[in-house]
mmCIF file of C-alpha atoms in Angstrom:
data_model
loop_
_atom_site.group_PDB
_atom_site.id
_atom_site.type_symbol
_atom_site.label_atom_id
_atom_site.label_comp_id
_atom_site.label_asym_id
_atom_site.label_seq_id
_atom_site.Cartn_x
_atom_site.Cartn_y
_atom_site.Cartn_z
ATOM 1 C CA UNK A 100 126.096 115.139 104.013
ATOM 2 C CA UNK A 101 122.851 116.759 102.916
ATOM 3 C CA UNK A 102 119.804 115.146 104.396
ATOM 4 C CA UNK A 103 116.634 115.854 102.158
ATOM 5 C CA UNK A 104 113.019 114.563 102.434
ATOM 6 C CA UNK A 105 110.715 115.006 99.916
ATOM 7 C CA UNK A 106 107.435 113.841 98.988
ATOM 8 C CA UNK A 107 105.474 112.094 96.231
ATOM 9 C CA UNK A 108 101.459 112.504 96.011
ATOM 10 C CA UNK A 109 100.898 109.557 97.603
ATOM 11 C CA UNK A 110 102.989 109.368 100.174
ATOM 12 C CA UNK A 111 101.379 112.666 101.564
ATOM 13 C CA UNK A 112 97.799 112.846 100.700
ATOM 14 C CA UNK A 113 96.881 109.112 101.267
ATOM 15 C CA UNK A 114 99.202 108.348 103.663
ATOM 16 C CA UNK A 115 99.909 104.676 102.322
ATOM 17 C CA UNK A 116 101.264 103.303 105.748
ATOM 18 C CA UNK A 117 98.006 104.134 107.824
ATOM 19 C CA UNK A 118 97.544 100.007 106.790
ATOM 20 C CA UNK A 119 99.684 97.030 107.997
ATOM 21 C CA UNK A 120 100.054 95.173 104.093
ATOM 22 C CA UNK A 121 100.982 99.273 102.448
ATOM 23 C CA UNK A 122 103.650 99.910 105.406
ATOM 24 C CA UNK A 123 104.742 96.399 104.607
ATOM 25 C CA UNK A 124 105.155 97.235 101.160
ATOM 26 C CA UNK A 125 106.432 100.464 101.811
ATOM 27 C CA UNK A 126 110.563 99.380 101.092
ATOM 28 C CA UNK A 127 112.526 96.791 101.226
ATOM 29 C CA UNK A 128 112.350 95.990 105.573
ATOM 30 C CA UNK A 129 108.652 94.529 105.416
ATOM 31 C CA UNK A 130 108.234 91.344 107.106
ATOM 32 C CA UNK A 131 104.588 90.657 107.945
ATOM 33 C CA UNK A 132 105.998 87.928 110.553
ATOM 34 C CA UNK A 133 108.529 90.727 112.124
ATOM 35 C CA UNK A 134 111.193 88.063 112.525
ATOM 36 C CA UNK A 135 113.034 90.853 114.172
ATOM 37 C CA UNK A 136 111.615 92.363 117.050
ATOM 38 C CA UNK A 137 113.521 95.615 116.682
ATOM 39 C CA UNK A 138 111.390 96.129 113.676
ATOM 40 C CA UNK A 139 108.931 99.007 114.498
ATOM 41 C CA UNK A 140 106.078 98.107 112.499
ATOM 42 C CA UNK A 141 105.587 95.215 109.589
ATOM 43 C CA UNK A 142 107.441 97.963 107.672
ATOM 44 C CA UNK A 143 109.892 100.762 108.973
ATOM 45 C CA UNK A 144 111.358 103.933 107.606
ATOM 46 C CA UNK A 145 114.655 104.212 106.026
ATOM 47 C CA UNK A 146 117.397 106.698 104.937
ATOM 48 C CA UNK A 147 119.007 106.179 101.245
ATOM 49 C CA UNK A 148 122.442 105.982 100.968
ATOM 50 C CA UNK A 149 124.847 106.189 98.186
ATOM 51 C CA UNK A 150 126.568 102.697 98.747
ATOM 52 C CA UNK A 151 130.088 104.285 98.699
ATOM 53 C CA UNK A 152 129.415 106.724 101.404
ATOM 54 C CA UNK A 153 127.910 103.613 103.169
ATOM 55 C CA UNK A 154 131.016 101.716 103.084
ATOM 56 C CA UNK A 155 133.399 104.655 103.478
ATOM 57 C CA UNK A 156 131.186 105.084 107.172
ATOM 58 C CA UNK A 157 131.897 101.212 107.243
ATOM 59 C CA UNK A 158 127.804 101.124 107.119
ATOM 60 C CA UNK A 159 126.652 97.966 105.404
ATOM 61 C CA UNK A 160 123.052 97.844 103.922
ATOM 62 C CA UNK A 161 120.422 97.538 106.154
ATOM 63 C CA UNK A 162 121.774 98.133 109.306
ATOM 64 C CA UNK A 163 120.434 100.566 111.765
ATOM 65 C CA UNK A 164 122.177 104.074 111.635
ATOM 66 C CA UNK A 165 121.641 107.245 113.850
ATOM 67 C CA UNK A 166 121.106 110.199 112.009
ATOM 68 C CA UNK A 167 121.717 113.331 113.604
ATOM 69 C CA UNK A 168 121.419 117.279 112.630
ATOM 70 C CA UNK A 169 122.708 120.362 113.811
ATOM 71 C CA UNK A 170 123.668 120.210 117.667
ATOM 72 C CA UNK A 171 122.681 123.761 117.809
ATOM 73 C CA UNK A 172 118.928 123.149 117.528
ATOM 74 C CA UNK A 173 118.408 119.433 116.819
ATOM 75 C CA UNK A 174 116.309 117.374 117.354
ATOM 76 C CA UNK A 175 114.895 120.428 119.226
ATOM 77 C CA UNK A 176 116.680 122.834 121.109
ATOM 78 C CA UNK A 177 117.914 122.693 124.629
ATOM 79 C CA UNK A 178 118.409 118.767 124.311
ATOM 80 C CA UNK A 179 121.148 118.036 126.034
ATOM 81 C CA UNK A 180 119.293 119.523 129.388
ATOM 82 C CA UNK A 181 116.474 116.548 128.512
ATOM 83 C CA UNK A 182 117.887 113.330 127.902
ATOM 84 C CA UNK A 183 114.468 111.785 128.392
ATOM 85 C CA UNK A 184 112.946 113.394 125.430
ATOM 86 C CA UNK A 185 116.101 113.097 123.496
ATOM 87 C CA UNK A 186 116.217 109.979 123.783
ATOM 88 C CA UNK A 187 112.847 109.333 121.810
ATOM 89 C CA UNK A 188 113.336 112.443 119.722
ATOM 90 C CA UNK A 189 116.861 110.970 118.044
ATOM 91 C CA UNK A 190 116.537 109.265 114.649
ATOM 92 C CA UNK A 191 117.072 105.748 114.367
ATOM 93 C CA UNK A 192 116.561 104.186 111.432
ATOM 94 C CA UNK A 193 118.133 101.053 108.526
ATOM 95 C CA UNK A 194 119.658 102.250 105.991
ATOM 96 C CA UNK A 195 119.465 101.097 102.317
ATOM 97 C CA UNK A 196 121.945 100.801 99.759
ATOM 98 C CA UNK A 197 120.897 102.968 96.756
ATOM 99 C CA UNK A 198 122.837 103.845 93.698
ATOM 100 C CA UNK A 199 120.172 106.327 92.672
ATOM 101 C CA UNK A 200 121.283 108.949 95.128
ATOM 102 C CA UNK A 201 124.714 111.159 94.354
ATOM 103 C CA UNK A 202 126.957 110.493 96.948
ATOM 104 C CA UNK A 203 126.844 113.103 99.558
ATOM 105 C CA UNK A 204 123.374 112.885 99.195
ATOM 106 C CA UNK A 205 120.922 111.042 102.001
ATOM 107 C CA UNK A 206 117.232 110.780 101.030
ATOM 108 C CA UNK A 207 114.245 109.537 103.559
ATOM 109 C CA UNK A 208 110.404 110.117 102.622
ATOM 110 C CA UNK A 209 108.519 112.281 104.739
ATOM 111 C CA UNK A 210 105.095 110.405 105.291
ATOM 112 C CA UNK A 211 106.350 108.184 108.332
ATOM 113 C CA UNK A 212 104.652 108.572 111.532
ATOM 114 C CA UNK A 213 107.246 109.794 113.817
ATOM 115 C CA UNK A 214 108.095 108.345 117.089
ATOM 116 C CA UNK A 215 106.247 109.531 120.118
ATOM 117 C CA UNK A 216 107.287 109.063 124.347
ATOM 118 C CA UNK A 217 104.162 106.370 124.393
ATOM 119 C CA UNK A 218 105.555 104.116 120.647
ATOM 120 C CA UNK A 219 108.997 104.310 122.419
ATOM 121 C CA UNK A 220 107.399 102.742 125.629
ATOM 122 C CA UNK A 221 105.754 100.647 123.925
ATOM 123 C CA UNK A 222 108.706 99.695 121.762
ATOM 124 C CA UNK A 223 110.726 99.053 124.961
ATOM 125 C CA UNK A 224 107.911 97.598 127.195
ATOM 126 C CA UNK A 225 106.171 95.183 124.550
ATOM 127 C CA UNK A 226 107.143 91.682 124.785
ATOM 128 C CA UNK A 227 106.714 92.017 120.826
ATOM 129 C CA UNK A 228 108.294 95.377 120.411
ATOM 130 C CA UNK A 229 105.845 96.976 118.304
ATOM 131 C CA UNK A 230 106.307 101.026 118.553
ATOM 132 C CA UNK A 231 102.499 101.130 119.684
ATOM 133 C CA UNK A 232 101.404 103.477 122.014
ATOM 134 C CA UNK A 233 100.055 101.017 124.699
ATOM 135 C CA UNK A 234 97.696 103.533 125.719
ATOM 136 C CA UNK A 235 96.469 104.941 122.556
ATOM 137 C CA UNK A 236 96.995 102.073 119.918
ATOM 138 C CA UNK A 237 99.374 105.504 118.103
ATOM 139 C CA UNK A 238 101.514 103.056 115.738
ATOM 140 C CA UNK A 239 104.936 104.786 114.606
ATOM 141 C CA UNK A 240 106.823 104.037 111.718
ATOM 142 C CA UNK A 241 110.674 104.314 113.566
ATOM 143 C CA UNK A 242 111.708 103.010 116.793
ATOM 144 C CA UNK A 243 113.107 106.341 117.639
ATOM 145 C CA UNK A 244 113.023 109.788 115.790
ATOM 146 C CA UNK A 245 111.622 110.875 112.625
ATOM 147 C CA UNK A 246 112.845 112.772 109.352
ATOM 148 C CA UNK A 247 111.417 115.844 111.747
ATOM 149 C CA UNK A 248 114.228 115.282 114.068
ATOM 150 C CA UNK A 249 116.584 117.022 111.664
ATOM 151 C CA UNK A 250 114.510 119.422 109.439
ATOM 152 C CA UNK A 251 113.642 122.992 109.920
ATOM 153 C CA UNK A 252 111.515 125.269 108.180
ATOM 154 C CA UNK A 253 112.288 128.803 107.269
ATOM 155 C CA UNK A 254 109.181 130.924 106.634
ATOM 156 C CA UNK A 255 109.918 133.280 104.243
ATOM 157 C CA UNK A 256 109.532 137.041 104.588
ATOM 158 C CA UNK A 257 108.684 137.126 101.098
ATOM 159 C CA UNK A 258 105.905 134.808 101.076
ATOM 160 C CA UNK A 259 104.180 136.898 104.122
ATOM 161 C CA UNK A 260 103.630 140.450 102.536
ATOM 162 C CA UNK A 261 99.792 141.654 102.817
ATOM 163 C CA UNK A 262 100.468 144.133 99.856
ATOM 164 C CA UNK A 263 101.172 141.920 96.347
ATOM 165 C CA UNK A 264 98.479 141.177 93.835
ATOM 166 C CA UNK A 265 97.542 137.649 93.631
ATOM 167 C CA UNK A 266 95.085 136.159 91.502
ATOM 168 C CA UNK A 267 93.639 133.177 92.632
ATOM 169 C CA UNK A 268 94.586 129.603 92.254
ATOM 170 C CA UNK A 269 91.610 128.643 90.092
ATOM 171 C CA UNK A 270 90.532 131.266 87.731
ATOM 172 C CA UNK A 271 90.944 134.843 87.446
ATOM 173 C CA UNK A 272 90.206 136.504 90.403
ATOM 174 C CA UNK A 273 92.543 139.258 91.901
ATOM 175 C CA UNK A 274 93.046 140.170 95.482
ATOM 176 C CA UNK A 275 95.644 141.521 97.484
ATOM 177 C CA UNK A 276 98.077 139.729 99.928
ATOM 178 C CA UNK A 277 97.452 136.228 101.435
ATOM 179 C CA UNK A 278 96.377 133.397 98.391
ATOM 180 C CA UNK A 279 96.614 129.937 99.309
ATOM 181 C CA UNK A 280 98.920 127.959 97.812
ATOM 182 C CA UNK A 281 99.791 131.241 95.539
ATOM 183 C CA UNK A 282 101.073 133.479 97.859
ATOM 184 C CA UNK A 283 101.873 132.044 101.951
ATOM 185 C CA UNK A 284 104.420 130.501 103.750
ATOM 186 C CA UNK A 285 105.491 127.085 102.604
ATOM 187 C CA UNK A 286 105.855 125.543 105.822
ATOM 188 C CA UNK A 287 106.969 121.487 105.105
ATOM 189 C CA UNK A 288 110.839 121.095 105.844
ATOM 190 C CA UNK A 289 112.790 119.453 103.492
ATOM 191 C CA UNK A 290 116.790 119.749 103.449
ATOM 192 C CA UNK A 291 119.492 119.437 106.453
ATOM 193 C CA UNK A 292 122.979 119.024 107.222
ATOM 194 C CA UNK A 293 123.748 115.789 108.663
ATOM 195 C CA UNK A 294 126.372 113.182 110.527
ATOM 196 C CA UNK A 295 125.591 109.409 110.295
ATOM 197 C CA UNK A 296 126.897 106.603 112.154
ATOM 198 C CA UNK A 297 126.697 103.474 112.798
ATOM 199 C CA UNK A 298 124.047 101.607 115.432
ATOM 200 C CA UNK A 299 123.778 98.123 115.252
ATOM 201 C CA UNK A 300 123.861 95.398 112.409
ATOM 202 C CA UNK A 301 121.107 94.677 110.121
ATOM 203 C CA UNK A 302 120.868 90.846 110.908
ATOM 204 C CA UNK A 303 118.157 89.470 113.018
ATOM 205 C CA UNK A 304 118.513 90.558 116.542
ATOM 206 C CA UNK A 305 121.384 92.667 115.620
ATOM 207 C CA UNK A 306 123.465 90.017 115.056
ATOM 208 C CA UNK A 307 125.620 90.225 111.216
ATOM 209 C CA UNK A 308 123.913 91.279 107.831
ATOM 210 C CA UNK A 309 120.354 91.905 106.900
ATOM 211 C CA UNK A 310 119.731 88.188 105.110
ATOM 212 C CA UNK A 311 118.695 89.998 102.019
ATOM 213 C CA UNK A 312 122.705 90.822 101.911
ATOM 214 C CA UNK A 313 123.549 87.550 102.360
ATOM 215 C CA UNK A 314 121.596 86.163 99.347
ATOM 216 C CA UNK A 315 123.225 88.157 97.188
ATOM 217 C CA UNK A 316 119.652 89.973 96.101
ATOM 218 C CA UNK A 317 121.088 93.917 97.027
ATOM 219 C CA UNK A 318 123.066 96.363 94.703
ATOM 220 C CA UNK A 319 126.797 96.195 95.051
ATOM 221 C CA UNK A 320 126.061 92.479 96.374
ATOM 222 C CA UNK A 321 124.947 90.760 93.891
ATOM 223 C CA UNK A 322 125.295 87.558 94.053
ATOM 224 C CA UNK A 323 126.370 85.659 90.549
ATOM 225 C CA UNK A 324 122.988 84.463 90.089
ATOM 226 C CA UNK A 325 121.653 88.065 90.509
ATOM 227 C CA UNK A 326 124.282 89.656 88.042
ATOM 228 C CA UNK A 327 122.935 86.762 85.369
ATOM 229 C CA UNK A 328 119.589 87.728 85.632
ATOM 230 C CA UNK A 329 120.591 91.510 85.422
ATOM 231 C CA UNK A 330 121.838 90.842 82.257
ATOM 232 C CA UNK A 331 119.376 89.376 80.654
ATOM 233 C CA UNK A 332 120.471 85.651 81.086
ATOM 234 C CA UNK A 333 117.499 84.019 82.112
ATOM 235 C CA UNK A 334 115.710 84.543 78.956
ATOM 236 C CA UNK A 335 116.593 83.359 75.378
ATOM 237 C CA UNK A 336 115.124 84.335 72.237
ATOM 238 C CA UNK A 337 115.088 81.176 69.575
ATOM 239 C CA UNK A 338 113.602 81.372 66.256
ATOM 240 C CA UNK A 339 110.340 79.784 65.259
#
């Protein structure tokens, strides 16, 4: 499937997780009280899936899925000689059922702090099991991994020529060669190849479905109650 990870404004130039109530926010997995110790944060990272590839990889929603690349050079190069740093450099993450992607198609925003050696010690040390470096305070957004585990730049010949004619990107200037944002390398990675399977189950402690499931609140699972409101049921228009 093609893994892609784009941005939105605010997602990259405020950073909306750097505080515990906008990564709790930040999706569907927030739980201030972090029920479930797996959970990274009071928010964590997530890949979207189209909810017939999910079930066709016998995936439910919200369970924890490994997401891996291209063998040949992720998540880096040379892994399989360092299982140590593979082992916090592989992406784990829940995935969530969503309609809005084109099957084939798996989606995860880029703005998560990625998982480090010291948030996977922490993670694994921590009687809480907060991803917090417990040397640094570093908080990550994943237990293990990031969207960086499978993307790879490609820096364009193209964009590196010292000979075009660029004007500038505010007004009318004219120069030769380099031009921010007008003429350089574009260096954020976005698109992948990838394999997903299976980790654990979204329940508490690993242990059935993620409750929102169970209440019948998720698409493809709604409950009756759910498919009611949907429609429109739990409002009525009378006459004066």
């Amino acid at each position: 499937a093609v893994f892609h990870t784009p941005k939105y404004r605010h997602g990259s130039h405020t950073t909306p997780i750097d505080t515990d109530i906008m990564a709790n926010f930040f999706g569907p997995f927030g739980d201030m009280y972090r029920r479930d110790k797996r959970s990274p944060h009071v928010g964590e990272a997530y890949l979207d899936i189209n909810p017939e590839d999910a079930r066709a990889l016998k995936v439910n929603d919200g369970d924890y899925v490994w997401v891996d690349g291209d063998p040949a050079d992720t998540p880096f190069k040379g892994w399989q000689q360092r299982p140590a740093e593979y082992h916090v450099a592989r992406l784990l993450c829940r995935a969530r059922y969503y309609p809005g992607t084109p099957k084939g198609i798996m989606r995860m925003w880029h703005n998560g702090y990625m998982a480090t050696p010291g948030s996977v010690k922490g993670h694994e040390t921590r009687p809480d099991g907060l991803a917090k470096n417990p040397e640094t305070n570093y908080q990550s957004f994943f237990r293990y991994g990031s969207h960086q585990s499978l993307t790879r730049s490609w820096l364009k010949p193209t964009h590196q020529t010292s000979s075009l004619v660029t004007r500038r990107h505010f007004g009318h200037v004219l120069g030769i060669g380099f031009q921010a944002d007008v003429h350089c390398v574009t260096g954020a990675p976005r698109e992948a190849m990838c394999r997903v399977t299976k980790a654990e189950d979204g329940g508490i402690g690993g242990k059935g479905l993620w409750r929102p499931v169970t209440l019948g609140l998720r698409p493809t699972n709604e409950s009756a109650a759910m498919k009611q409101y949907l429609a429109g049921g739990f409002a009525a228009v009378r006459k004066a």
